[in-house]
């Protein structure tokens, strides 16, 4: 028997090449709602989603993030994606947000044990719903590096981010670039499940 949710899970892939058009407002609202209904430790719902659709701000923060990131560059067939290269695959990529029209930064309390996990499950909900609505997404870790200079600090103040919160990660959203083929899944590695 077919299961639509499982098909969706198997279809979703990271998208790093986006069309220039912005996400429809109703579609974005649905995606954000999926994040709001994600599980959170103790039901605290403490993660904050800062949605930025200002291309200039996103571009500048993406460049700051790239400058402050030091990914292990892909070598000898050890790549993130041949079809849609990441900043670890292609040193010529200068925007760690890949020109995505919508960038959501997930903020969470600095001193809460499960802040990262709360953001990750919200992002997964959003990525799955985005895929079902024809929107591409890409999870970007180490969120704080985008704010690691005076401009980034100004943005945090402008957005009203509390000092006891930190940027956990970013989620990039946008319609996939026209003409791009949907990335193929990598074969599943054996031996990853142990039944005890």
PDB file of C-alpha atoms in Angstrom:
ATOM      1  CA  UNK A   1       0.000   0.000   0.000  1.00  0.00           C
ATOM      2  CA  UNK A   2       1.322   3.439  -0.897  1.00  0.00           C
ATOM      3  CA  UNK A   3       1.909   5.997   1.835  1.00  0.00           C
ATOM      4  CA  UNK A   4       1.923   9.632   0.702  1.00  0.00           C
ATOM      5  CA  UNK A   5       3.982  10.819   3.667  1.00  0.00           C
ATOM      6  CA  UNK A   6       6.689   8.220   3.057  1.00  0.00           C
ATOM      7  CA  UNK A   7       6.805   9.171  -0.627  1.00  0.00           C
ATOM      8  CA  UNK A   8       7.233  12.814   0.404  1.00  0.00           C
ATOM      9  CA  UNK A   9      10.042  11.925   2.835  1.00  0.00           C
ATOM     10  CA  UNK A  10      11.806   9.979   0.075  1.00  0.00           C
ATOM     11  CA  UNK A  11      11.332  12.799  -2.470  1.00  0.00           C
ATOM     12  CA  UNK A  12      12.599  15.745  -0.394  1.00  0.00           C
ATOM     13  CA  UNK A  13      16.151  16.852  -1.241  1.00  0.00           C
ATOM     14  CA  UNK A  14      18.305  19.871  -0.454  1.00  0.00           C
ATOM     15  CA  UNK A  15      17.890  22.570  -3.094  1.00  0.00           C
ATOM     16  CA  UNK A  16      20.694  25.107  -3.568  1.00  0.00           C
ATOM     17  CA  UNK A  17      19.669  26.695  -6.866  1.00  0.00           C
ATOM     18  CA  UNK A  18      16.610  28.887  -6.640  1.00  0.00           C
ATOM     19  CA  UNK A  19      14.347  30.780  -9.008  1.00  0.00           C
ATOM     20  CA  UNK A  20      14.354  34.539  -8.436  1.00  0.00           C
ATOM     21  CA  UNK A  21      10.614  34.786  -7.698  1.00  0.00           C
ATOM     22  CA  UNK A  22       9.541  35.070  -4.087  1.00  0.00           C
ATOM     23  CA  UNK A  23       7.440  32.416  -2.356  1.00  0.00           C
ATOM     24  CA  UNK A  24       3.708  33.068  -2.373  1.00  0.00           C
ATOM     25  CA  UNK A  25       2.594  34.482   0.968  1.00  0.00           C
ATOM     26  CA  UNK A  26      -0.037  31.802   1.570  1.00  0.00           C
ATOM     27  CA  UNK A  27       2.518  29.051   0.878  1.00  0.00           C
ATOM     28  CA  UNK A  28       5.018  30.661   3.264  1.00  0.00           C
ATOM     29  CA  UNK A  29       2.351  30.914   5.964  1.00  0.00           C
ATOM     30  CA  UNK A  30       1.616  27.193   5.643  1.00  0.00           C
ATOM     31  CA  UNK A  31       5.314  26.315   5.871  1.00  0.00           C
ATOM     32  CA  UNK A  32       5.771  28.464   8.984  1.00  0.00           C
ATOM     33  CA  UNK A  33       2.693  26.881  10.553  1.00  0.00           C
ATOM     34  CA  UNK A  34       4.282  23.451  10.047  1.00  0.00           C
ATOM     35  CA  UNK A  35       7.236  24.691  12.111  1.00  0.00           C
ATOM     36  CA  UNK A  36       4.996  26.060  14.832  1.00  0.00           C
ATOM     37  CA  UNK A  37       3.379  22.637  15.221  1.00  0.00           C
ATOM     38  CA  UNK A  38       6.664  20.739  15.505  1.00  0.00           C
ATOM     39  CA  UNK A  39       7.482  18.957  18.761  1.00  0.00           C
ATOM     40  CA  UNK A  40       9.496  20.907  21.320  1.00  0.00           C
ATOM     41  CA  UNK A  41      11.131  19.695  24.511  1.00  0.00           C
ATOM     42  CA  UNK A  42       8.680  20.022  27.374  1.00  0.00           C
ATOM     43  CA  UNK A  43       6.249  21.782  25.032  1.00  0.00           C
ATOM     44  CA  UNK A  44       8.233  24.996  25.661  1.00  0.00           C
ATOM     45  CA  UNK A  45       7.874  26.326  22.083  1.00  0.00           C
ATOM     46  CA  UNK A  46      10.849  28.581  22.697  1.00  0.00           C
ATOM     47  CA  UNK A  47      12.373  28.575  19.186  1.00  0.00           C
ATOM     48  CA  UNK A  48      11.910  31.788  17.187  1.00  0.00           C
ATOM     49  CA  UNK A  49      11.776  31.865  13.379  1.00  0.00           C
ATOM     50  CA  UNK A  50      13.096  35.136  11.893  1.00  0.00           C
ATOM     51  CA  UNK A  51      11.862  35.261   8.288  1.00  0.00           C
ATOM     52  CA  UNK A  52      13.882  37.529   6.003  1.00  0.00           C
ATOM     53  CA  UNK A  53      12.798  38.174   2.418  1.00  0.00           C
ATOM     54  CA  UNK A  54      15.021  41.218   1.900  1.00  0.00           C
ATOM     55  CA  UNK A  55      17.427  40.133  -0.848  1.00  0.00           C
ATOM     56  CA  UNK A  56      20.102  42.651   0.132  1.00  0.00           C
ATOM     57  CA  UNK A  57      20.112  41.556   3.772  1.00  0.00           C
ATOM     58  CA  UNK A  58      20.096  37.863   2.836  1.00  0.00           C
ATOM     59  CA  UNK A  59      22.932  38.336   0.348  1.00  0.00           C
ATOM     60  CA  UNK A  60      25.061  40.240   2.838  1.00  0.00           C
ATOM     61  CA  UNK A  61      24.451  37.783   5.690  1.00  0.00           C
ATOM     62  CA  UNK A  62      25.124  34.883   3.299  1.00  0.00           C
ATOM     63  CA  UNK A  63      28.482  36.389   2.361  1.00  0.00           C
ATOM     64  CA  UNK A  64      29.353  36.978   6.039  1.00  0.00           C
ATOM     65  CA  UNK A  65      28.419  33.385   6.813  1.00  0.00           C
ATOM     66  CA  UNK A  66      30.554  32.117   3.923  1.00  0.00           C
ATOM     67  CA  UNK A  67      33.521  34.222   5.035  1.00  0.00           C
ATOM     68  CA  UNK A  68      33.235  32.872   8.585  1.00  0.00           C
ATOM     69  CA  UNK A  69      32.678  29.251   7.588  1.00  0.00           C
ATOM     70  CA  UNK A  70      35.494  26.852   7.026  1.00  0.00           C
ATOM     71  CA  UNK A  71      33.930  23.749   5.561  1.00  0.00           C
ATOM     72  CA  UNK A  72      36.232  20.873   4.738  1.00  0.00           C
ATOM     73  CA  UNK A  73      36.386  21.244   1.001  1.00  0.00           C
ATOM     74  CA  UNK A  74      35.238  18.247  -1.005  1.00  0.00           C
ATOM     75  CA  UNK A  75      38.068  16.134  -2.372  1.00  0.00           C
ATOM     76  CA  UNK A  76      38.411  12.946  -4.363  1.00  0.00           C
ATOM     77  CA  UNK A  77      34.732  12.148  -4.838  1.00  0.00           C
ATOM     78  CA  UNK A  78      33.761  13.119  -1.269  1.00  0.00           C
ATOM     79  CA  UNK A  79      31.270  15.823  -2.182  1.00  0.00           C
ATOM     80  CA  UNK A  80      28.045  17.176  -0.743  1.00  0.00           C
ATOM     81  CA  UNK A  81      26.244  17.347  -4.088  1.00  0.00           C
ATOM     82  CA  UNK A  82      27.415  17.054  -7.675  1.00  0.00           C
ATOM     83  CA  UNK A  83      24.032  18.250  -8.946  1.00  0.00           C
ATOM     84  CA  UNK A  84      23.684  21.278  -6.660  1.00  0.00           C
ATOM     85  CA  UNK A  85      27.123  22.111  -5.226  1.00  0.00           C
ATOM     86  CA  UNK A  86      27.487  23.437  -1.693  1.00  0.00           C
ATOM     87  CA  UNK A  87      30.074  25.918  -0.436  1.00  0.00           C
ATOM     88  CA  UNK A  88      32.152  22.866   0.559  1.00  0.00           C
ATOM     89  CA  UNK A  89      32.039  21.614  -3.046  1.00  0.00           C
ATOM     90  CA  UNK A  90      32.769  24.865  -4.853  1.00  0.00           C
ATOM     91  CA  UNK A  91      35.085  27.501  -3.331  1.00  0.00           C
ATOM     92  CA  UNK A  92      33.800  30.023  -5.919  1.00  0.00           C
ATOM     93  CA  UNK A  93      30.408  30.121  -4.195  1.00  0.00           C
ATOM     94  CA  UNK A  94      30.482  33.251  -2.043  1.00  0.00           C
ATOM     95  CA  UNK A  95      26.911  33.262  -0.706  1.00  0.00           C
ATOM     96  CA  UNK A  96      26.249  30.559   1.897  1.00  0.00           C
ATOM     97  CA  UNK A  97      22.516  31.182   1.333  1.00  0.00           C
ATOM     98  CA  UNK A  98      22.756  30.427  -2.417  1.00  0.00           C
ATOM     99  CA  UNK A  99      20.617  33.446  -3.403  1.00  0.00           C
ATOM    100  CA  UNK A 100      17.531  31.955  -1.736  1.00  0.00           C
ATOM    101  CA  UNK A 101      14.660  34.462  -1.800  1.00  0.00           C
ATOM    102  CA  UNK A 102      13.557  33.524   1.735  1.00  0.00           C
ATOM    103  CA  UNK A 103      15.954  32.804   4.596  1.00  0.00           C
ATOM    104  CA  UNK A 104      14.594  31.747   7.968  1.00  0.00           C
ATOM    105  CA  UNK A 105      17.004  31.958  10.883  1.00  0.00           C
ATOM    106  CA  UNK A 106      16.071  29.780  13.843  1.00  0.00           C
ATOM    107  CA  UNK A 107      16.917  31.289  17.225  1.00  0.00           C
ATOM    108  CA  UNK A 108      16.673  29.479  20.542  1.00  0.00           C
ATOM    109  CA  UNK A 109      17.674  30.009  24.192  1.00  0.00           C
ATOM    110  CA  UNK A 110      21.430  29.814  24.786  1.00  0.00           C
ATOM    111  CA  UNK A 111      21.183  27.885  28.015  1.00  0.00           C
ATOM    112  CA  UNK A 112      18.491  25.340  27.216  1.00  0.00           C
ATOM    113  CA  UNK A 113      19.711  21.794  26.713  1.00  0.00           C
ATOM    114  CA  UNK A 114      17.467  21.003  23.730  1.00  0.00           C
ATOM    115  CA  UNK A 115      17.542  24.281  21.765  1.00  0.00           C
ATOM    116  CA  UNK A 116      19.248  22.730  18.746  1.00  0.00           C
ATOM    117  CA  UNK A 117      16.913  19.757  18.660  1.00  0.00           C
ATOM    118  CA  UNK A 118      13.822  21.976  18.901  1.00  0.00           C
ATOM    119  CA  UNK A 119      15.011  23.958  15.868  1.00  0.00           C
ATOM    120  CA  UNK A 120      15.927  20.840  13.883  1.00  0.00           C
ATOM    121  CA  UNK A 121      12.513  19.193  14.238  1.00  0.00           C
ATOM    122  CA  UNK A 122      10.754  22.450  13.321  1.00  0.00           C
ATOM    123  CA  UNK A 123      12.979  22.752  10.248  1.00  0.00           C
ATOM    124  CA  UNK A 124      12.212  19.171   9.202  1.00  0.00           C
ATOM    125  CA  UNK A 125       8.463  19.839   9.430  1.00  0.00           C
ATOM    126  CA  UNK A 126       8.934  22.950   7.300  1.00  0.00           C
ATOM    127  CA  UNK A 127      11.129  21.184   4.723  1.00  0.00           C
ATOM    128  CA  UNK A 128       8.640  18.365   4.244  1.00  0.00           C
ATOM    129  CA  UNK A 129       5.674  20.687   3.832  1.00  0.00           C
ATOM    130  CA  UNK A 130       7.707  22.959   1.537  1.00  0.00           C
ATOM    131  CA  UNK A 131       8.502  20.009  -0.721  1.00  0.00           C
ATOM    132  CA  UNK A 132       4.821  19.017  -0.849  1.00  0.00           C
ATOM    133  CA  UNK A 133       3.996  22.577  -1.991  1.00  0.00           C
ATOM    134  CA  UNK A 134       6.674  22.683  -4.703  1.00  0.00           C
ATOM    135  CA  UNK A 135       9.085  24.832  -2.678  1.00  0.00           C
ATOM    136  CA  UNK A 136      12.753  23.897  -2.402  1.00  0.00           C
ATOM    137  CA  UNK A 137      14.587  24.049   0.912  1.00  0.00           C
ATOM    138  CA  UNK A 138      18.069  23.649   2.322  1.00  0.00           C
ATOM    139  CA  UNK A 139      19.070  23.279   5.981  1.00  0.00           C
ATOM    140  CA  UNK A 140      22.180  25.307   6.834  1.00  0.00           C
ATOM    141  CA  UNK A 141      23.870  24.626  10.172  1.00  0.00           C
ATOM    142  CA  UNK A 142      26.014  26.871  12.393  1.00  0.00           C
ATOM    143  CA  UNK A 143      23.601  29.786  12.193  1.00  0.00           C
ATOM    144  CA  UNK A 144      25.644  32.201  14.295  1.00  0.00           C
ATOM    145  CA  UNK A 145      28.398  32.661  11.715  1.00  0.00           C
ATOM    146  CA  UNK A 146      26.050  34.850   9.637  1.00  0.00           C
ATOM    147  CA  UNK A 147      26.040  37.417  12.444  1.00  0.00           C
ATOM    148  CA  UNK A 148      29.764  37.354  13.227  1.00  0.00           C
ATOM    149  CA  UNK A 149      30.543  40.950  12.268  1.00  0.00           C
ATOM    150  CA  UNK A 150      29.169  44.419  13.102  1.00  0.00           C
ATOM    151  CA  UNK A 151      26.572  44.310  10.300  1.00  0.00           C
ATOM    152  CA  UNK A 152      25.273  40.978  11.600  1.00  0.00           C
ATOM    153  CA  UNK A 153      25.077  42.387  15.122  1.00  0.00           C
ATOM    154  CA  UNK A 154      23.103  45.385  13.814  1.00  0.00           C
ATOM    155  CA  UNK A 155      20.657  43.008  12.129  1.00  0.00           C
ATOM    156  CA  UNK A 156      20.127  41.088  15.367  1.00  0.00           C
ATOM    157  CA  UNK A 157      19.228  44.368  17.103  1.00  0.00           C
ATOM    158  CA  UNK A 158      16.994  45.445  14.224  1.00  0.00           C
ATOM    159  CA  UNK A 159      15.153  42.117  14.365  1.00  0.00           C
ATOM    160  CA  UNK A 160      14.776  42.413  18.151  1.00  0.00           C
ATOM    161  CA  UNK A 161      16.576  39.149  18.945  1.00  0.00           C
ATOM    162  CA  UNK A 162      17.018  38.772  22.684  1.00  0.00           C
ATOM    163  CA  UNK A 163      20.633  38.541  23.935  1.00  0.00           C
ATOM    164  CA  UNK A 164      19.886  35.236  25.702  1.00  0.00           C
ATOM    165  CA  UNK A 165      19.058  33.633  22.315  1.00  0.00           C
ATOM    166  CA  UNK A 166      21.462  32.426  19.630  1.00  0.00           C
ATOM    167  CA  UNK A 167      21.174  31.602  15.930  1.00  0.00           C
ATOM    168  CA  UNK A 168      21.043  27.820  15.667  1.00  0.00           C
ATOM    169  CA  UNK A 169      20.640  27.433  11.902  1.00  0.00           C
ATOM    170  CA  UNK A 170      19.101  28.828   8.732  1.00  0.00           C
ATOM    171  CA  UNK A 171      16.494  27.301   6.451  1.00  0.00           C
ATOM    172  CA  UNK A 172      16.593  28.462   2.843  1.00  0.00           C
ATOM    173  CA  UNK A 173      13.332  28.477   0.903  1.00  0.00           C
ATOM    174  CA  UNK A 174      12.497  29.208  -2.702  1.00  0.00           C
ATOM    175  CA  UNK A 175      11.083  27.712  -5.842  1.00  0.00           C
ATOM    176  CA  UNK A 176      13.649  25.435  -7.517  1.00  0.00           C
ATOM    177  CA  UNK A 177      15.417  26.977 -10.484  1.00  0.00           C
ATOM    178  CA  UNK A 178      13.474  26.358 -13.674  1.00  0.00           C
ATOM    179  CA  UNK A 179      14.958  23.605 -15.784  1.00  0.00           C
ATOM    180  CA  UNK A 180      16.915  21.990 -12.939  1.00  0.00           C
ATOM    181  CA  UNK A 181      16.305  18.327 -12.450  1.00  0.00           C
ATOM    182  CA  UNK A 182      15.263  17.334  -8.941  1.00  0.00           C
ATOM    183  CA  UNK A 183      18.378  15.958  -7.177  1.00  0.00           C
ATOM    184  CA  UNK A 184      18.567  12.178  -7.085  1.00  0.00           C
ATOM    185  CA  UNK A 185      18.801  10.457  -3.720  1.00  0.00           C
ATOM    186  CA  UNK A 186      22.080   8.839  -2.806  1.00  0.00           C
ATOM    187  CA  UNK A 187      21.829   5.093  -2.256  1.00  0.00           C
ATOM    188  CA  UNK A 188      20.996   4.205   1.336  1.00  0.00           C
ATOM    189  CA  UNK A 189      24.011   2.795   3.177  1.00  0.00           C
ATOM    190  CA  UNK A 190      23.577  -0.674   4.622  1.00  0.00           C
ATOM    191  CA  UNK A 191      24.153  -1.496   8.267  1.00  0.00           C
ATOM    192  CA  UNK A 192      22.585   1.650   9.707  1.00  0.00           C
ATOM    193  CA  UNK A 193      19.800  -0.167  11.530  1.00  0.00           C
ATOM    194  CA  UNK A 194      20.489  -2.472  14.417  1.00  0.00           C
ATOM    195  CA  UNK A 195      17.599  -4.466  15.816  1.00  0.00           C
ATOM    196  CA  UNK A 196      18.295  -5.473  19.382  1.00  0.00           C
TER     197      UNK A 196
END
